[in-house]
């Protein structure tokens, strides 16, 4: 991994403060970035749940949409994507 000189300096300074090695700092950063993304996805899933109740309800509503309004279909695709990414990230986080 190539780090900028600024990042290398920050890493060295943090190592002095926390008494951690580079590997531990990078692993914690990966875990934090993953956790942050999981939080974002759960918030979006919560918004979709508020709007539609459940993904099953949205799927049934999506069958009766007009050709001019793709909002329901777009939300359904997003919800499926959110669920998939959450599954992947949760599994990944368990290994970190």
Tab-separated table of C-alpha atoms in Angstrom:
chain	number	residue	atom	x	y	z
A	1	UNK	CA	0.000	0.000	0.000
A	2	UNK	CA	1.355	3.402	-0.963
A	3	UNK	CA	0.713	6.145	1.565
A	4	UNK	CA	1.185	9.837	1.024
A	5	UNK	CA	3.792	11.529	3.170
A	6	UNK	CA	0.999	13.294	5.077
A	7	UNK	CA	-0.677	9.984	5.871
A	8	UNK	CA	2.653	8.455	6.888
A	9	UNK	CA	3.240	11.356	9.283
A	10	UNK	CA	-0.252	10.999	10.763
A	11	UNK	CA	0.295	7.287	11.168
A	12	UNK	CA	3.624	7.796	12.927
A	13	UNK	CA	2.116	10.407	15.250
A	14	UNK	CA	-0.833	8.156	16.084
A	15	UNK	CA	1.465	5.214	16.774
A	16	UNK	CA	3.288	7.314	19.359
A	17	UNK	CA	0.050	8.280	21.078
A	18	UNK	CA	-1.756	4.922	21.007
A	19	UNK	CA	1.176	2.507	21.132
A	20	UNK	CA	-0.264	0.525	18.226
A	21	UNK	CA	1.523	-0.855	15.204
A	22	UNK	CA	0.590	0.089	11.640
A	23	UNK	CA	-1.316	-3.133	11.074
A	24	UNK	CA	-3.548	-2.590	14.102
A	25	UNK	CA	-4.290	0.994	13.052
A	26	UNK	CA	-5.157	-0.050	9.500
A	27	UNK	CA	-7.397	-2.875	10.750
A	28	UNK	CA	-9.217	-0.511	13.080
A	29	UNK	CA	-9.654	1.958	10.233
A	30	UNK	CA	-11.111	-0.762	8.026
A	31	UNK	CA	-13.478	-1.847	10.784
A	32	UNK	CA	-14.580	1.753	11.399
A	33	UNK	CA	-15.160	2.486	7.703
A	34	UNK	CA	-17.185	-0.712	7.416
A	35	UNK	CA	-19.225	0.142	10.505
A	36	UNK	CA	-19.892	3.662	9.221
A	37	UNK	CA	-21.212	2.268	5.932
A	38	UNK	CA	-23.404	-0.270	7.743
A	39	UNK	CA	-24.937	2.568	9.768
A	40	UNK	CA	-25.673	4.548	6.574
A	41	UNK	CA	-27.293	1.525	4.957
A	42	UNK	CA	-29.409	0.737	8.011
A	43	UNK	CA	-30.629	4.322	8.097
A	44	UNK	CA	-31.628	4.113	4.444
A	45	UNK	CA	-33.351	0.766	5.021
A	46	UNK	CA	-35.229	2.397	7.910
A	47	UNK	CA	-36.387	5.214	5.637
A	48	UNK	CA	-37.594	2.732	3.047
A	49	UNK	CA	-39.400	0.765	5.762
A	50	UNK	CA	-41.127	3.959	6.929
A	51	UNK	CA	-42.210	4.716	3.379
A	52	UNK	CA	-43.377	1.261	2.324
A	53	UNK	CA	-43.684	-0.954	5.399
A	54	UNK	CA	-41.725	-3.879	4.009
A	55	UNK	CA	-39.900	-4.857	0.871
A	56	UNK	CA	-42.673	-7.365	0.137
A	57	UNK	CA	-45.283	-4.591	0.208
A	58	UNK	CA	-43.138	-2.506	-2.107
A	59	UNK	CA	-42.774	-5.442	-4.488
A	60	UNK	CA	-46.539	-5.839	-4.650
A	61	UNK	CA	-47.074	-2.085	-5.129
A	62	UNK	CA	-44.487	-2.113	-7.910
A	63	UNK	CA	-46.655	-4.353	-10.023
A	64	UNK	CA	-49.216	-1.566	-10.449
A	65	UNK	CA	-47.042	1.385	-11.474
A	66	UNK	CA	-47.537	3.767	-14.334
A	67	UNK	CA	-45.094	3.844	-17.197
A	68	UNK	CA	-44.250	7.458	-16.356
A	69	UNK	CA	-43.294	7.001	-12.697
A	70	UNK	CA	-40.428	4.677	-11.891
A	71	UNK	CA	-40.062	5.728	-8.260
A	72	UNK	CA	-41.372	2.488	-6.783
A	73	UNK	CA	-39.185	0.371	-9.027
A	74	UNK	CA	-36.132	2.523	-8.297
A	75	UNK	CA	-36.771	2.283	-4.558
A	76	UNK	CA	-37.204	-1.476	-4.835
A	77	UNK	CA	-33.874	-1.824	-6.635
A	78	UNK	CA	-32.202	0.394	-4.051
A	79	UNK	CA	-33.692	-1.594	-1.166
A	80	UNK	CA	-32.490	-4.858	-2.657
A	81	UNK	CA	-29.055	-3.328	-3.122
A	82	UNK	CA	-29.019	-2.041	0.463
A	83	UNK	CA	-29.929	-5.481	1.799
A	84	UNK	CA	-27.258	-7.177	-0.297
A	85	UNK	CA	-24.532	-4.732	0.704
A	86	UNK	CA	-25.528	-5.010	4.365
A	87	UNK	CA	-25.200	-8.781	4.195
A	88	UNK	CA	-21.806	-8.537	2.530
A	89	UNK	CA	-20.461	-5.920	4.950
A	90	UNK	CA	-21.777	-7.732	8.008
A	91	UNK	CA	-20.063	-10.926	6.904
A	92	UNK	CA	-16.878	-8.975	6.163
A	93	UNK	CA	-16.939	-7.209	9.525
A	94	UNK	CA	-17.143	-10.565	11.306
A	95	UNK	CA	-13.755	-11.456	9.794
A	96	UNK	CA	-11.996	-8.197	10.712
